[in-house]
């Protein structure tokens, strides 16, 4: 075995330029591929994490018809019992209740449709990272009454700034139109300009007073110990409470769920392209090497080298060459991803466009150990498969080749 | 004692289109210790016969026997193993493994035979000394002359302790001095160690040294003569 390995290793370096080019191609290809996969993963993961942590949370509870209709009278029944159950569940890290309805925002400039979100400033801060989106002014825990937070895009469209007043108009739980004025205390900017144009935040306690004579909540968002627990938690709530609809973030945001799947598909496509290039690179190099050594291999079979040993030598040659390049490529990719996961890949030039699409322009690539292992396994399998043809061709060489004059 | 025998050996290429009769009913017997040349013009069938004797090609009819064992009906894998332990080859183009040193080239065949490291090292050293390359054992083929490479090839052929050695035009690519030197070495091994050599050759220098000359014409044995040859070994 050691001898076969020695032959394989020395054969690789028989033509250093050719082997070097293939090695460089493998290193560059795998490095680029793995880093790209890491960037796509990071991009998707950041988007998902941001959406979950800043707004959606792992799971939400609504009146069964609220999300489709949006009326204020479609509030959550048994709210207090649900809260009590959440407080006593170790799987729940934190939760917050929101009072929500759709309405109109009127400024001296224009009127536009908005989703009015009444939040408990403290509970919201414990549950989501929305408060981190504040870029100007104060959060809702300031002392000012009738405070409102608006998005940067809305402020721009309505030409408003901190201290200006706006009027919100909406229907209360009795289907009566209510109008109230609010003071702009803060301006936020999320990853999505569309979200910033269509959402405003007020205190839930003030909102409830305008909507109803009793506390009404339309949404309960909860963060769990782990995202994977969302499915069982919503099933548990749906089983226990008849008049509600609990949903996981995947059910609440099918587009986000689709994004995860899209990311997976893109990773597979990129991996397939890299693997196809790798396979053809190995095939080309090994076949060239084989055709150059027909007489030599014929001689080996003539003098008594078994076909299994010839096969093994050719396989060793492909595997050593490819895996050496692959190891270097992976190492380089690991270092690159390690560096970028700390500092981030700053795509400042695309910041504006990315924000309109709801994406962050600083990407932190991510590749889990499991993904590294999967890619390594795929590389090894592709190497073995693409080495098979040259190796089989090698053992089919007629020993009479050894006697040929040219 | 016959170590190599062919019985009514025939080989026809392209039997269904344009038949070419490379061998016609060839029956020969070669005894241990012979120093035999197979000669004849190009296309006379000497290389085809040599390939049959070495189990590298299959006859259309007839059989080849080595040391009492028929090799023509052997399965390919068994035949490869049989060649490893029974037949030594010297090729016209030396066919050394270019990435190995002279010592490694000679050792390689013994590694295939799974011999002990000590035995391999000592035998390879000894054989390289015998062919006059004791001081070139770490040289790679590209660092050696044609004559030196062919001497390594002879040492490699002997390394496996075969029943006989088949040499296809071994001097064809060598200058006169190298050719004579190689013949001296093979002659000496034949005389002193009773190693059996069978050559196919055009080279009159080889023919002059052979104690038996089999002349082939049109795939058939035209003449088979034993001769007394004056020993001229210098080594």
Coordinates of C-alpha atoms in Angstrom, one line a residue:
Chain A
X1 CA 0.0 0.0 0.0
X2 CA 2.8 2.4 0.9
X3 CA 4.5 1.7 -2.4
X4 CA 1.2 2.4 -4.3
X5 CA 0.9 5.6 -2.4
X6 CA 4.5 6.5 -3.2
X7 CA 3.9 5.9 -6.9
X8 CA 0.7 7.9 -6.8
X9 CA 2.3 10.8 -5.0
X10 CA 5.4 10.9 -7.3
X11 CA 3.1 10.6 -10.4
X12 CA 1.3 13.7 -9.3
X13 CA 4.5 15.7 -9.4
X14 CA 5.7 14.1 -12.6
X15 CA 4.1 17.1 -14.4
X16 CA 4.2 19.8 -11.8
X17 CA 2.6 22.5 -14.1
X18 CA -0.4 20.4 -14.9
X19 CA -1.0 19.2 -11.3
X20 CA -0.3 22.7 -10.0
X21 CA -2.9 24.2 -12.3
X22 CA -5.5 21.6 -11.2
X23 CA -4.6 22.1 -7.6
X24 CA -4.9 25.9 -7.9
X25 CA -8.3 25.4 -9.7
X26 CA -9.5 23.2 -6.9
X27 CA -8.3 25.5 -4.2
X28 CA -9.8 28.6 -5.8
X29 CA -13.0 26.9 -6.8
X30 CA -13.6 25.4 -3.4
X31 CA -12.6 28.6 -1.6
X32 CA -15.0 30.7 -3.7
X33 CA -17.8 28.1 -3.5
X34 CA -17.6 27.6 0.2
X35 CA -17.3 31.3 1.0
X36 CA -20.3 32.0 -1.4
X37 CA -22.3 29.4 0.4
X38 CA -21.3 31.0 3.7
X39 CA -22.4 34.4 2.4
X40 CA -25.7 33.1 1.2
X41 CA -26.3 31.3 4.5
X42 CA -25.3 34.5 6.4
X43 CA -27.6 36.7 4.3
X44 CA -30.5 34.3 4.8
X45 CA -29.8 33.8 8.5
X46 CA -29.5 37.5 9.2
X47 CA -32.8 38.2 7.4
X48 CA -34.5 35.4 9.3
X49 CA -33.0 36.4 12.7
X50 CA -33.8 40.0 12.1
X51 CA -37.4 39.3 11.2
X52 CA -37.8 37.0 14.2
X53 CA -36.0 39.1 16.7
X54 CA -37.3 42.5 15.7
X55 CA -40.9 41.7 15.0
X56 CA -42.3 38.2 14.2
X57 CA -40.9 36.3 17.2
X58 CA -40.8 32.5 17.2
X59 CA -44.6 32.2 17.5
X60 CA -47.6 34.4 17.6
X61 CA -51.2 34.1 18.8
X62 CA -54.2 35.9 17.2
X63 CA -57.9 35.7 16.8
X64 CA -58.4 33.1 14.0
X65 CA -59.6 35.8 11.6
X66 CA -57.5 38.7 12.6
X67 CA -54.6 38.3 10.2
X68 CA -57.0 38.1 7.2
X69 CA -59.4 40.8 8.3
X70 CA -57.4 43.2 10.5
X71 CA -60.5 44.6 12.4
X72 CA -60.0 45.8 15.9
X73 CA -62.9 43.8 17.3
X74 CA -61.1 40.5 16.3
X75 CA -59.1 40.5 19.5
X76 CA -57.7 37.5 21.4
X77 CA -60.2 35.9 23.8
X78 CA -59.0 34.4 27.0
X79 CA -55.9 36.7 26.9
X80 CA -55.2 36.6 30.6
X81 CA -55.5 32.8 30.7
X82 CA -53.1 32.5 27.8
X83 CA -50.6 34.9 29.5
X84 CA -50.8 32.9 32.7
X85 CA -50.0 29.7 30.7
X86 CA -47.1 31.4 29.0
X87 CA -45.7 32.7 32.3
X88 CA -45.6 29.1 33.6
X89 CA -44.0 27.5 30.6
X90 CA -40.2 27.0 30.8
X91 CA -40.0 26.8 27.0
X92 CA -41.1 30.5 26.8
X93 CA -38.2 32.9 27.2
X94 CA -40.3 36.1 26.9
X95 CA -43.6 37.3 25.4
X96 CA -45.4 40.6 24.7
X97 CA -49.0 41.5 23.9
X98 CA -49.8 44.0 21.1
X99 CA -52.9 45.9 20.3
X100 CA -53.1 46.4 16.5
X101 CA -55.4 47.7 13.9
X102 CA -55.2 49.3 10.5
X103 CA -56.0 53.0 10.0
X104 CA -55.0 56.2 8.4
X105 CA -52.2 58.6 9.3
X106 CA -52.8 62.3 8.4
X107 CA -50.1 64.9 8.4
X108 CA -50.2 68.4 7.0
X109 CA -48.6 67.0 3.8
X110 CA -50.7 63.9 3.0
X111 CA -52.7 61.0 4.3
X112 CA -51.6 57.4 4.1
X113 CA -52.7 54.0 5.2
X114 CA -50.8 52.5 8.2
X115 CA -50.8 49.6 10.6
X116 CA -51.0 51.0 14.1
X117 CA -49.2 48.9 16.6
X118 CA -49.8 49.5 20.3
X119 CA -47.0 48.0 22.3
X120 CA -46.0 47.7 25.9
X121 CA -42.6 49.4 25.7
X122 CA -40.9 47.4 28.5
X123 CA -42.3 44.0 27.4
X124 CA -41.5 44.7 23.8
X125 CA -37.9 45.5 24.8
X126 CA -37.7 42.2 26.6
X127 CA -39.0 40.2 23.7
X128 CA -37.8 41.9 20.5
X129 CA -35.0 44.1 19.3
X130 CA -37.4 46.7 17.7
X131 CA -36.1 49.4 20.0
X132 CA -32.6 49.0 18.4
X133 CA -34.1 50.4 15.2
X134 CA -34.6 53.8 16.7
X135 CA -32.3 56.2 14.9
X136 CA -33.7 59.5 16.2
X137 CA -35.6 60.8 19.3
X138 CA -36.8 58.7 22.2
X139 CA -38.5 55.3 22.7
X140 CA -42.0 55.0 24.0
X141 CA -40.8 54.8 27.6
X142 CA -40.3 58.6 27.5
X143 CA -42.7 60.6 29.7
X144 CA -44.5 62.3 26.9
X145 CA -48.2 61.3 26.4
X146 CA -49.7 60.4 23.1
X147 CA -46.3 59.5 21.8
X148 CA -45.8 57.9 18.4
X149 CA -42.8 56.4 16.6
X150 CA -42.8 56.5 12.8
X151 CA -40.5 55.1 10.2
X152 CA -37.8 57.0 8.5
X153 CA -39.4 56.5 5.1
X154 CA -42.8 57.8 6.4
X155 CA -41.1 60.8 8.0
X156 CA -39.5 61.5 4.6
X157 CA -42.7 61.1 2.6
X158 CA -44.7 63.3 5.1
X159 CA -41.8 65.7 5.6
X160 CA -42.1 65.3 9.4
X161 CA -39.7 65.4 12.2
X162 CA -39.5 64.9 16.0
X163 CA -42.0 67.1 17.7
X164 CA -44.5 67.2 14.8
X165 CA -48.1 66.0 15.4
X166 CA -50.0 63.5 13.3
X167 CA -53.6 62.3 13.4
X168 CA -54.5 58.6 13.4
X169 CA -58.0 57.5 12.4
X170 CA -59.2 54.0 13.0
X171 CA -62.2 51.9 13.9
X172 CA -62.8 50.9 17.5
X173 CA -64.1 47.5 18.7
X174 CA -67.7 48.9 18.2
X175 CA -67.1 49.8 14.6
X176 CA -67.0 53.5 15.4
X177 CA -64.4 55.8 13.7
X178 CA -62.0 57.3 16.2
X179 CA -59.4 60.0 15.6
X180 CA -56.6 61.0 17.9
X181 CA -53.5 63.1 17.6
X182 CA -50.1 61.9 18.5
X183 CA -46.7 63.6 19.0
X184 CA -43.7 62.2 17.1
X185 CA -41.1 61.3 19.7
X186 CA -38.9 59.0 17.7
X187 CA -38.0 57.8 14.2
X188 CA -37.0 54.2 13.5
X189 CA -35.3 52.5 10.5
X190 CA -35.7 48.8 10.1
X191 CA -34.1 46.7 7.3
X192 CA -37.2 47.3 5.1
X193 CA -38.2 50.7 3.8
X194 CA -41.6 49.3 3.0
X195 CA -42.1 48.4 6.7
X196 CA -40.9 51.8 7.7
X197 CA -43.5 53.4 5.4
X198 CA -46.5 51.4 6.7
X199 CA -46.0 50.9 10.4
X200 CA -46.3 53.2 13.4
X201 CA -45.9 52.4 17.1
X202 CA -47.9 53.9 20.0
X203 CA -48.3 52.8 23.6
X204 CA -50.8 49.9 24.0
X205 CA -52.3 51.4 27.2
X206 CA -53.3 54.6 25.3
X207 CA -54.4 52.7 22.3
X208 CA -56.7 50.4 24.3
X209 CA -58.4 53.4 25.9
X210 CA -59.3 54.6 22.4
X211 CA -60.4 51.3 21.1
X212 CA -62.4 49.7 23.9
X213 CA -63.7 50.0 27.5
X214 CA -61.7 46.9 28.4
X215 CA -58.2 45.7 27.6
X216 CA -58.0 44.1 24.1
X217 CA -55.0 42.5 22.5
X218 CA -54.7 41.3 18.9
X219 CA -51.3 39.7 19.0
X220 CA -49.1 37.9 21.5
X221 CA -45.5 37.4 20.3
X222 CA -43.2 35.0 22.1
X223 CA -39.6 34.1 22.0
X224 CA -38.8 30.5 22.9
X225 CA -35.7 28.8 24.3
X226 CA -35.1 27.4 20.8
X227 CA -36.7 28.0 17.5
X228 CA -37.3 24.2 17.1
X229 CA -39.8 24.3 20.0
X230 CA -42.2 26.6 18.0
X231 CA -44.1 23.8 16.4
X232 CA -44.9 21.9 19.6
X233 CA -45.7 25.2 21.5
X234 CA -48.3 26.4 19.0
X235 CA -49.8 22.9 18.9
X236 CA -50.1 23.0 22.6
X237 CA -51.8 26.4 22.6
X238 CA -54.2 25.5 19.8
X239 CA -55.2 22.4 21.6
X240 CA -55.8 24.2 24.9
X241 CA -57.6 27.4 23.7
X242 CA -60.4 27.1 21.2
X243 CA -60.9 30.7 20.0
X244 CA -57.3 31.5 19.0
X245 CA -54.9 30.7 16.3
X246 CA -51.3 30.1 17.3
X247 CA -48.7 30.0 14.5
X248 CA -45.0 29.5 14.1
X249 CA -42.9 32.1 12.3
X250 CA -42.8 29.8 9.3
X251 CA -46.6 29.8 9.1
X252 CA -46.8 33.5 9.8
X253 CA -44.3 34.5 7.2
X254 CA -44.4 32.0 4.4
X255 CA -42.2 34.3 2.3
X256 CA -39.5 34.0 5.1
X257 CA -39.9 30.3 5.1
X258 CA -39.6 30.2 1.3
X259 CA -36.5 32.3 1.7
X260 CA -35.0 29.6 3.8
X261 CA -35.8 27.0 1.2
X262 CA -34.6 29.3 -1.6
X263 CA -31.3 29.7 0.3
X264 CA -31.0 25.9 0.5
X265 CA -31.7 25.5 -3.2
X266 CA -29.1 28.2 -4.1
X267 CA -26.5 26.4 -1.9
X268 CA -27.3 23.2 -3.7
X269 CA -27.0 24.8 -7.1
X270 CA -23.7 26.5 -6.2
X271 CA -22.3 23.2 -4.8
X272 CA -23.4 21.3 -7.9
X273 CA -21.6 23.8 -10.2
X274 CA -18.4 23.6 -8.1
X275 CA -18.6 19.8 -8.0
X276 CA -19.3 19.5 -11.7
X277 CA -16.2 21.7 -12.4
X278 CA -14.2 19.6 -9.9
X279 CA -15.3 16.4 -11.5
X280 CA -14.4 17.5 -15.1
X281 CA -11.1 18.9 -13.8
X282 CA -10.2 15.6 -12.3
X283 CA -11.4 13.6 -15.3
X284 CA -9.5 15.8 -17.7
X285 CA -6.2 15.7 -15.8
X286 CA -6.4 12.0 -15.0
X287 CA -7.2 11.0 -18.5
X288 CA -4.4 13.1 -19.9
X289 CA -2.0 11.5 -17.3
X290 CA -3.3 8.1 -18.2
X291 CA -3.0 8.5 -22.0
X292 CA 0.6 9.6 -21.5
X293 CA 1.4 6.5 -19.5
X294 CA -0.3 3.7 -21.5
X295 CA 3.0 1.9 -22.1
X296 CA 4.0 2.2 -18.5
X297 CA 0.8 0.8 -17.2
X298 CA 1.0 -1.9 -19.8
X299 CA 4.4 -2.7 -18.5
X300 CA 3.1 -2.8 -14.9
X301 CA 0.4 -5.3 -15.8
X302 CA 2.9 -7.3 -17.9
X303 CA 5.3 -7.8 -15.1
X304 CA 2.6 -8.9 -12.7
X305 CA 1.0 -5.9 -11.1
X306 CA -2.6 -6.9 -10.4
X307 CA -5.4 -4.8 -11.9
X308 CA -6.6 -4.1 -8.4
X309 CA -3.3 -2.5 -7.6
X310 CA -3.3 -0.5 -10.9
X311 CA -6.8 0.6 -10.1
X312 CA -5.8 1.6 -6.5
X313 CA -2.8 3.5 -7.7
X314 CA -4.8 5.6 -10.2
X315 CA -7.5 6.2 -7.5
X316 CA -4.9 7.2 -5.0
X317 CA -3.4 9.7 -7.5
X318 CA -6.8 11.4 -8.1
X319 CA -7.8 11.3 -4.4
X320 CA -4.5 12.7 -3.1
X321 CA -4.4 15.4 -5.8
X322 CA -8.0 16.5 -5.2
X323 CA -8.1 16.2 -1.5
X324 CA -4.8 18.1 -1.1
X325 CA -6.4 21.0 -3.1
X326 CA -9.7 20.6 -1.3
X327 CA -8.0 20.7 2.1
X328 CA -6.2 23.9 1.2
X329 CA -9.4 25.4 -0.3
X330 CA -11.4 24.5 2.8
X331 CA -8.7 25.9 5.1
X332 CA -8.7 29.1 3.1
X333 CA -12.5 29.3 3.2
X334 CA -12.6 28.6 6.9
X335 CA -10.1 31.4 7.6
X336 CA -12.0 33.8 5.3
X337 CA -15.4 32.9 6.8
X338 CA -13.9 33.1 10.3
X339 CA -12.6 36.6 9.6
X340 CA -15.7 37.9 7.8
X341 CA -18.1 36.4 10.5
X342 CA -16.4 38.8 12.9
X343 CA -15.9 41.9 10.8
X344 CA -18.7 41.4 8.3
X345 CA -18.6 41.8 4.6
X346 CA -19.6 45.4 4.1
X347 CA -21.5 46.0 0.8
X348 CA -21.9 49.7 1.5
X349 CA -22.4 50.4 -2.2
X350 CA -25.6 48.4 -2.3
X351 CA -26.8 49.7 1.1
X352 CA -29.8 51.7 -0.2
X353 CA -31.0 49.0 -2.6
X354 CA -30.6 46.3 0.0
X355 CA -32.5 48.3 2.6
X356 CA -35.5 48.7 0.1
X357 CA -35.6 45.0 -0.2
X358 CA -35.3 44.5 3.5
X359 CA -31.8 43.2 3.5
X360 CA -28.8 44.3 5.6
X361 CA -25.8 45.5 3.6
X362 CA -23.3 44.1 6.1
X363 CA -23.2 40.3 5.8
X364 CA -21.8 38.0 8.3
X365 CA -21.1 34.7 6.5
X366 CA -22.1 31.5 8.4
X367 CA -21.1 27.9 7.7
X368 CA -22.0 25.4 10.4
X369 CA -19.6 22.4 11.2
X370 CA -22.4 20.2 9.8
X371 CA -22.3 22.0 6.5
X372 CA -18.5 21.8 6.3
X373 CA -18.8 18.1 6.9
X374 CA -21.5 17.7 4.2
X375 CA -19.5 19.6 1.6
X376 CA -16.4 17.6 2.5
X377 CA -18.3 14.3 2.1
X378 CA -19.7 15.5 -1.3
X379 CA -16.2 16.5 -2.4
X380 CA -14.8 13.1 -1.4
X381 CA -17.7 11.3 -3.2
X382 CA -17.3 13.4 -6.3
X383 CA -13.6 12.7 -6.3
X384 CA -14.1 9.0 -6.0
X385 CA -16.8 8.9 -8.6
X386 CA -14.9 11.1 -11.2
X387 CA -11.7 9.0 -10.5
X388 CA -13.5 5.8 -11.3
X389 CA -13.6 6.3 -15.1
X390 CA -9.8 6.9 -15.5
X391 CA -9.1 4.0 -13.0
X392 CA -11.3 1.6 -14.9
X393 CA -9.8 2.8 -18.2
X394 CA -6.4 2.2 -16.6
X395 CA -7.1 -1.5 -15.8
X396 CA -8.4 -2.1 -19.3
X397 CA -5.1 -1.1 -20.8
X398 CA -3.7 -4.1 -22.8
X399 CA -0.3 -5.3 -21.4
X400 CA 0.8 -5.4 -25.1
X401 CA 1.0 -1.6 -24.9
X402 CA 4.3 -2.2 -23.1
X403 CA 5.8 -3.7 -26.2
X404 CA 4.7 -0.9 -28.6
X405 CA 7.4 1.2 -30.1
X406 CA 5.6 4.5 -29.8
Chain B
X1 CA 14.1 -30.2 -18.5
X2 CA 11.5 -28.2 -20.6
X3 CA 10.4 -25.1 -18.8
X4 CA 8.6 -23.6 -21.9
X5 CA 6.7 -25.4 -24.5
X6 CA 4.3 -24.4 -27.3
X7 CA 2.0 -26.9 -29.0
X8 CA 0.6 -26.1 -32.4
X9 CA 0.4 -22.5 -31.6
X10 CA -1.5 -20.3 -34.2
X11 CA -2.6 -16.7 -34.1
X12 CA -4.8 -15.2 -36.7
X13 CA -5.6 -11.5 -36.6
X14 CA -8.9 -10.2 -38.2
X15 CA -10.2 -13.7 -38.8
X16 CA -13.6 -12.4 -40.0
X17 CA -12.4 -9.6 -42.4
X18 CA -8.8 -9.9 -43.7
X19 CA -7.2 -12.7 -41.9
X20 CA -3.5 -12.2 -41.0
X21 CA -1.7 -15.4 -40.0
X22 CA 0.8 -14.2 -37.5
X23 CA 1.7 -17.6 -36.2
X24 CA 1.2 -21.0 -38.0
X25 CA 1.3 -24.2 -36.0
X26 CA 4.4 -23.3 -33.9
X27 CA 5.6 -26.0 -31.6
X28 CA 8.8 -25.5 -29.7
X29 CA 10.4 -26.6 -26.5
X30 CA 12.8 -24.5 -24.5
X31 CA 14.8 -26.1 -21.7
X32 CA 16.2 -24.5 -18.5
X33 CA 19.4 -22.7 -19.0
X34 CA 18.9 -22.0 -22.7
X35 CA 20.1 -18.8 -24.4
X36 CA 17.8 -18.6 -27.3
X37 CA 17.3 -16.1 -30.0
X38 CA 14.1 -15.9 -32.1
X39 CA 15.0 -14.2 -35.3
X40 CA 13.4 -13.4 -38.6
X41 CA 12.4 -10.5 -40.8
X42 CA 9.8 -7.9 -39.7
X43 CA 6.3 -9.5 -39.7
X44 CA 7.7 -13.0 -39.4
X45 CA 5.9 -13.5 -36.1
X46 CA 8.7 -13.4 -33.6
X47 CA 7.2 -10.7 -31.4
X48 CA 3.8 -12.4 -31.5
X49 CA 5.5 -15.6 -30.4
X50 CA 7.3 -13.9 -27.6
X51 CA 4.0 -12.3 -26.4
X52 CA 2.3 -15.7 -26.4
X53 CA 5.2 -17.2 -24.4
X54 CA 4.8 -14.4 -21.9
X55 CA 1.1 -14.8 -21.6
X56 CA 0.5 -11.3 -22.8
X57 CA -1.6 -12.4 -25.8
X58 CA -3.9 -15.3 -26.4
X59 CA -3.4 -17.7 -29.3
X60 CA -6.2 -18.5 -31.8
X61 CA -5.4 -22.2 -31.3
X62 CA -2.7 -24.3 -29.6
X63 CA -1.3 -23.9 -26.2
X64 CA 1.6 -22.6 -24.2
X65 CA 3.0 -24.5 -21.2
X66 CA 5.3 -23.1 -18.6
X67 CA 7.0 -25.5 -16.2
X68 CA 4.3 -28.0 -16.9
X69 CA 1.4 -25.6 -16.5
X70 CA -0.8 -24.5 -19.3
X71 CA -1.1 -20.7 -19.3
X72 CA -3.3 -20.2 -22.4
X73 CA -6.5 -21.1 -20.6
X74 CA -5.7 -19.3 -17.5
X75 CA -8.0 -16.5 -16.3
X76 CA -6.5 -13.0 -16.7
X77 CA -6.1 -12.3 -13.0
X78 CA -4.4 -15.7 -12.4
X79 CA -2.2 -15.1 -15.4
X80 CA -1.0 -11.7 -14.1
X81 CA -0.1 -13.4 -10.8
X82 CA 1.6 -16.2 -12.8
X83 CA 3.7 -13.8 -14.7
X84 CA 4.7 -12.1 -11.5
X85 CA 6.2 -15.2 -10.1
X86 CA 7.4 -17.0 -13.2
X87 CA 8.3 -14.7 -16.1
X88 CA 10.7 -11.9 -16.4
X89 CA 10.4 -9.2 -19.1
X90 CA 12.9 -7.0 -20.7
X91 CA 11.4 -4.5 -23.2
X92 CA 12.9 -2.7 -26.1
X93 CA 12.1 0.7 -24.5
X94 CA 13.3 -0.3 -21.0
X95 CA 9.9 0.7 -19.6
X96 CA 11.2 1.6 -16.2
X97 CA 9.0 3.5 -13.8
X98 CA 10.2 7.0 -14.3
X99 CA 9.3 8.3 -10.8
X100 CA 11.4 5.5 -9.2
X101 CA 15.1 5.2 -8.7
X102 CA 17.0 2.3 -10.1
X103 CA 16.9 0.6 -6.7
X104 CA 13.1 1.2 -6.4
X105 CA 12.5 -0.1 -9.9
X106 CA 14.3 -3.4 -9.0
X107 CA 12.6 -3.6 -5.6
X108 CA 9.1 -2.9 -6.9
X109 CA 8.5 -6.3 -8.4
X110 CA 9.6 -7.9 -5.2
X111 CA 7.2 -5.7 -3.2
X112 CA 4.4 -7.0 -5.5
X113 CA 5.5 -10.5 -4.4
X114 CA 5.2 -9.4 -0.8
X115 CA 8.8 -10.3 0.1
X116 CA 10.4 -9.0 3.3
X117 CA 11.9 -5.5 3.3
X118 CA 15.3 -6.9 4.2
X119 CA 15.3 -9.4 1.4
X120 CA 14.1 -6.8 -1.1
X121 CA 16.8 -4.4 -0.1
X122 CA 19.6 -6.9 -0.2
X123 CA 18.5 -8.6 -3.4
X124 CA 18.0 -5.2 -5.2
X125 CA 21.5 -4.1 -4.0
X126 CA 23.0 -7.4 -5.2
X127 CA 21.3 -7.4 -8.6
X128 CA 22.3 -3.8 -9.3
X129 CA 25.9 -4.8 -8.4
X130 CA 25.7 -7.7 -10.8
X131 CA 24.6 -5.4 -13.7
X132 CA 27.4 -2.9 -12.8
X133 CA 25.1 -0.2 -11.4
X134 CA 25.9 -0.5 -7.7
X135 CA 26.9 3.2 -7.7
X136 CA 23.8 4.4 -9.6
X137 CA 21.1 2.8 -7.5
X138 CA 19.6 6.2 -6.4
X139 CA 19.5 7.5 -10.0
X140 CA 16.2 7.9 -11.7
X141 CA 15.7 6.6 -15.3
X142 CA 16.0 10.1 -16.7
X143 CA 19.4 10.5 -15.1
X144 CA 20.7 7.3 -16.8
X145 CA 21.9 6.4 -20.3
X146 CA 19.9 3.9 -22.4
X147 CA 22.4 1.2 -21.7
X148 CA 22.2 1.7 -17.9
X149 CA 18.4 1.8 -18.0
X150 CA 18.3 -1.5 -19.9
X151 CA 20.7 -3.0 -17.3
X152 CA 18.3 -1.9 -14.6
X153 CA 15.5 -3.6 -16.6
X154 CA 17.5 -6.8 -16.7
X155 CA 18.0 -6.6 -12.9
X156 CA 14.3 -6.0 -12.5
X157 CA 13.5 -9.0 -14.7
X158 CA 15.7 -11.1 -12.5
X159 CA 14.5 -9.8 -9.2
X160 CA 11.4 -11.9 -9.1
X161 CA 13.4 -15.1 -9.7
X162 CA 11.5 -16.0 -12.8
X163 CA 11.6 -19.4 -14.6
X164 CA 12.8 -17.6 -17.7
X165 CA 13.3 -14.1 -19.1
X166 CA 11.8 -12.9 -22.3
X167 CA 13.6 -10.0 -24.0
X168 CA 12.0 -8.2 -26.9
X169 CA 14.7 -6.5 -29.0
X170 CA 16.7 -5.6 -25.9
X171 CA 19.5 -4.0 -27.8
X172 CA 17.5 -2.2 -30.5
X173 CA 17.9 1.2 -28.9
X174 CA 21.5 0.8 -27.6
X175 CA 24.8 1.8 -29.1
X176 CA 27.3 -0.8 -29.8
X177 CA 29.2 -0.6 -26.5
X178 CA 26.1 -0.6 -24.4
X179 CA 24.7 -3.5 -26.4
X180 CA 27.8 -5.6 -25.9
X181 CA 28.0 -4.7 -22.3
X182 CA 24.3 -5.8 -21.8
X183 CA 24.9 -9.1 -23.7
X184 CA 27.9 -9.8 -21.5
X185 CA 25.9 -9.4 -18.4
X186 CA 23.0 -11.6 -19.6
X187 CA 25.5 -14.2 -20.9
X188 CA 27.2 -14.3 -17.6
X189 CA 24.0 -14.8 -15.7
X190 CA 23.0 -17.5 -18.1
X191 CA 26.3 -19.3 -17.6
X192 CA 26.8 -18.8 -13.9
X193 CA 23.3 -18.8 -12.6
X194 CA 21.6 -20.9 -15.3
X195 CA 19.1 -18.2 -16.0
X196 CA 17.1 -18.9 -19.2
X197 CA 16.9 -16.1 -21.8
X198 CA 14.7 -16.0 -24.8
X199 CA 15.2 -13.0 -27.2
X200 CA 13.4 -11.8 -30.2
X201 CA 15.9 -9.8 -32.2
X202 CA 17.2 -8.5 -35.4
X203 CA 20.6 -7.7 -33.9
X204 CA 23.4 -9.8 -35.3
X205 CA 25.4 -9.3 -32.1
X206 CA 22.7 -11.0 -30.1
X207 CA 22.3 -13.7 -32.6
X208 CA 26.0 -14.4 -32.5
X209 CA 25.9 -15.0 -28.8
X210 CA 22.9 -17.3 -28.9
X211 CA 23.4 -21.0 -28.4
X212 CA 20.1 -21.7 -30.1
X213 CA 18.6 -19.7 -32.9
X214 CA 15.0 -20.2 -34.0
X215 CA 14.4 -18.5 -37.4
X216 CA 10.8 -17.6 -38.3
X217 CA 9.4 -16.9 -41.7
X218 CA 5.7 -16.0 -42.3
X219 CA 4.7 -17.1 -38.8
X220 CA 6.2 -20.5 -39.0
X221 CA 9.5 -21.9 -37.8
X222 CA 11.8 -22.0 -40.7
X223 CA 14.9 -23.2 -38.9
X224 CA 15.8 -24.3 -35.4
X225 CA 19.5 -24.7 -34.8
X226 CA 21.8 -25.3 -31.8
X227 CA 25.3 -23.9 -31.9
X228 CA 28.5 -23.9 -30.1
X229 CA 29.3 -20.3 -29.1
X230 CA 32.6 -19.1 -28.0
X231 CA 32.2 -17.5 -24.5
X232 CA 33.3 -13.9 -24.5
X233 CA 32.1 -12.6 -21.2
X234 CA 34.3 -9.9 -19.7
X235 CA 32.5 -9.5 -16.5

